[in-house]
Coordinates of C-alpha atoms in Angstrom, one line a residue:
M1 CA 108.7 109.5 61.7
S2 CA 108.3 111.6 64.9
A3 CA 110.9 111.5 67.6
K4 CA 108.6 109.6 70.0
S5 CA 107.8 107.0 67.4
A6 CA 111.5 106.6 66.7
I7 CA 112.3 106.2 70.4
S8 CA 109.6 103.6 70.8
K9 CA 111.0 101.6 67.8
E10 CA 114.7 102.1 68.6
I11 CA 114.8 101.9 72.4
F12 CA 111.9 99.9 73.7
A13 CA 110.7 97.6 70.9
P14 CA 114.0 95.6 70.8
L15 CA 113.6 94.8 74.5
D16 CA 110.0 93.7 74.0
E17 CA 108.7 96.8 75.8
R18 CA 105.9 99.1 74.8
M19 CA 106.2 102.9 75.3
L20 CA 103.1 104.4 76.7
G21 CA 104.1 108.0 76.6
A22 CA 107.0 110.5 76.6
V23 CA 107.6 114.1 77.2
Q24 CA 110.5 116.3 76.0
V25 CA 112.1 118.1 78.8
K26 CA 114.9 120.4 79.9
R27 CA 116.3 120.9 83.4
R28 CA 115.0 123.8 85.4
T29 CA 118.4 124.0 87.1
K30 CA 120.7 123.4 84.2
K31 CA 123.3 120.7 84.9
K32 CA 126.5 121.6 83.1
I33 CA 128.2 118.7 81.3
P34 CA 131.2 120.3 79.5
F35 CA 132.3 117.2 77.6
L36 CA 130.4 114.2 76.2
A37 CA 131.7 110.6 76.5
T38 CA 133.3 110.9 73.1
G39 CA 135.3 114.0 74.2
G40 CA 133.3 116.5 72.1
Q41 CA 131.1 119.3 73.4
G42 CA 127.5 119.5 72.2
E43 CA 123.8 119.9 73.0
Y44 CA 121.2 117.2 73.3
L45 CA 117.5 116.6 73.7
T46 CA 116.1 114.8 76.7
Y47 CA 112.9 112.7 76.8
I48 CA 111.3 111.1 79.9
C49 CA 109.6 108.0 78.7
L50 CA 107.1 105.6 80.4
S51 CA 107.0 102.0 79.2
V52 CA 105.7 98.6 80.1
T53 CA 107.0 95.1 79.4
N54 CA 104.9 92.9 77.0
K55 CA 105.7 89.8 79.0
K56 CA 103.7 89.0 82.1
P57 CA 103.8 89.9 84.9
T58 CA 103.8 93.4 83.4
Q59 CA 106.5 95.8 84.8
A60 CA 106.5 99.5 84.2
S61 CA 109.5 101.8 84.2
I62 CA 110.5 105.4 83.6
T63 CA 113.5 105.9 81.3
K64 CA 115.6 109.0 80.5
V65 CA 116.5 109.0 76.8
K66 CA 118.8 111.5 75.1
Q67 CA 119.5 112.4 71.5
F68 CA 122.8 114.2 70.9
E69 CA 123.3 117.0 68.5
G70 CA 124.1 115.8 65.0
S71 CA 122.9 112.2 65.7
T72 CA 119.7 110.6 64.4
S73 CA 119.8 107.9 67.1
F74 CA 118.7 107.8 70.7
V75 CA 120.6 106.7 73.8
R76 CA 119.1 105.1 76.9
R77 CA 120.3 106.8 80.1
S78 CA 118.9 106.5 83.6
Q79 CA 116.0 104.1 84.3
W80 CA 113.8 103.6 87.3
M81 CA 111.1 101.0 88.0
L82 CA 107.7 102.6 88.5
E83 CA 107.7 101.3 92.1
Q84 CA 110.7 103.6 92.8
L85 CA 108.6 106.7 92.0
R86 CA 107.6 108.4 95.2
Q87 CA 106.2 111.8 94.2
V88 CA 105.0 113.6 91.1
N89 CA 104.9 117.4 91.7
G90 CA 102.9 119.5 89.1
I91 CA 104.2 122.7 90.8
D92 CA 101.0 124.8 90.2
P93 CA 97.5 123.3 90.4
N94 CA 95.8 126.6 89.3
R95 CA 97.4 127.2 85.9
D96 CA 98.8 125.4 82.9
S97 CA 102.5 125.0 83.8
A98 CA 105.2 123.2 81.9
E99 CA 107.3 122.7 85.1
F100 CA 107.3 119.5 87.2
D101 CA 109.4 117.4 89.6
L102 CA 109.9 113.7 89.8
V103 CA 111.0 112.2 93.1
F104 CA 112.4 108.7 93.2
E105 CA 113.9 106.6 96.0
N106 CA 117.4 107.7 95.1
A107 CA 116.9 110.6 92.7
F108 CA 115.2 114.0 92.4
D109 CA 114.8 115.8 89.0
Q110 CA 113.4 119.3 88.3
W111 CA 112.1 119.5 84.7
V112 CA 110.4 121.9 82.2
A113 CA 108.4 120.2 79.5
S114 CA 108.4 121.5 75.9
T115 CA 104.8 122.6 76.4
A116 CA 102.2 122.6 79.3
S117 CA 99.9 120.4 77.2
E118 CA 102.6 117.8 76.6
K119 CA 103.3 117.7 80.4
C120 CA 99.5 117.3 81.1
T121 CA 99.2 114.4 78.6
F122 CA 102.2 112.6 80.1
F123 CA 100.9 113.1 83.7
Q124 CA 97.5 111.7 82.7
I125 CA 99.2 108.6 81.2
L126 CA 101.5 108.3 84.2
H127 CA 98.7 108.6 86.8
H128 CA 96.6 106.0 84.9
T129 CA 99.6 103.6 84.7
C130 CA 100.3 104.0 88.4
Q131 CA 96.7 103.1 89.3
R132 CA 96.7 100.1 86.9
Y133 CA 100.0 98.5 87.6
L134 CA 101.0 99.5 91.2
T135 CA 99.0 97.6 93.9
D136 CA 100.9 98.4 97.1
R137 CA 102.6 101.8 97.3
K138 CA 101.5 104.4 94.7
P139 CA 103.3 107.7 94.2
E140 CA 101.9 110.9 95.6
F141 CA 100.6 113.4 93.0
I142 CA 100.7 116.9 94.4
N143 CA 100.1 120.4 93.0
C144 CA 98.4 118.8 90.0
Q145 CA 95.4 120.2 88.0
S146 CA 92.1 118.3 88.4
K147 CA 92.1 117.4 84.7
I148 CA 95.3 115.3 85.3
M149 CA 93.3 113.1 87.6
G150 CA 90.6 112.7 84.9
G151 CA 90.1 109.0 85.6
N152 CA 89.1 109.7 89.2
S153 CA 86.8 112.5 88.2
I154 CA 85.0 110.3 85.7
L155 CA 84.6 107.6 88.4
H156 CA 83.3 110.2 90.9
S157 CA 80.9 111.6 88.3
A158 CA 79.6 108.2 87.5
A159 CA 79.1 107.4 91.2
D160 CA 77.3 110.7 91.6
S161 CA 75.0 109.8 88.7
V162 CA 74.2 106.4 90.1
T163 CA 73.5 107.9 93.5
S164 CA 71.2 110.5 92.0
A165 CA 69.4 107.9 90.0
V166 CA 68.9 105.7 93.0
Q167 CA 67.6 108.7 95.0
K168 CA 65.1 109.6 92.3
A169 CA 63.9 106.0 92.0
S170 CA 63.5 105.8 95.7
Q171 CA 61.5 109.0 95.8
A172 CA 59.3 107.8 92.9
L173 CA 58.6 104.6 94.8
N174 CA 57.7 106.5 97.9
E175 CA 55.4 108.8 96.0
R176 CA 53.8 105.7 94.3
G177 CA 53.4 104.0 97.7
E178 CA 51.7 107.1 99.1
R179 CA 49.3 107.3 96.1
L180 CA 48.5 103.6 96.6
G181 CA 47.9 104.1 100.3
R182 CA 45.5 107.0 99.6
A183 CA 43.7 104.9 96.9
E184 CA 43.4 102.0 99.4
E185 CA 41.9 104.4 102.0
K186 CA 39.4 105.7 99.5
T187 CA 38.5 102.2 98.5
E188 CA 38.0 101.2 102.1
D189 CA 35.8 104.3 102.6
L190 CA 33.7 103.4 99.6
K191 CA 33.3 99.8 100.8
N192 CA 32.2 101.1 104.2
S193 CA 29.7 103.5 102.7
A194 CA 28.3 100.8 100.4
Q195 CA 28.0 98.4 103.3
Q196 CA 26.2 101.1 105.4
F197 CA 23.9 101.9 102.5
A198 CA 23.1 98.2 102.0
E199 CA 22.4 97.7 105.7
T200 CA 20.1 100.8 105.7
A201 CA 18.3 99.6 102.6
H202 CA 17.8 96.2 104.1
K203 CA 16.3 97.7 107.3
L204 CA 14.0 99.8 105.3
A205 CA 12.9 96.9 103.3
M206 CA 12.2 94.8 106.3
K207 CA 10.3 97.7 107.9
H208 CA 8.0 98.0 104.9
K209 CA 7.5 94.3 104.7
C210 CA 6.3 94.2 108.3

């Protein structure tokens, strides 16, 4: 079982929550903690997890989870409601970067993900979750690559396709209208010519009769 699957099962499932995504991180500015709560010194892995409640109304939260060296279990640390998230900073919009910042109402963390692709995946899930579950105040996503905002790009692309289709259909209708107009003019000309021919023939016939 992967670490993320274990976190989902051990930390979130017992609280009737569903983990949507997680990213393994390290602090960019290392925070020194010389002793653990047990009094021993050791290393640990940190994960930033995004989860939602299964019960309605759905509530989303971001949770910091740690796994200490030598332990197979995970420990829930800090947690914020998604509404408390104010800014997501991707650091560099022009290249794949593993660095990012999360700014909450009362906290600010600078992280480095294990890989740039893992950060990108987490950002995509986070952005989609914010759009889906936050109605009033949504966090600001800055310095993020366009692929992270994939949902908006798809919507814009679809809108552009629809607009293009409407414009083409309108142009086709206009061209058809013009063709019909020209056909009606030709028909009217033929009717007039036929009428003139009939009148001339009638006059000639009457003249010969006389």
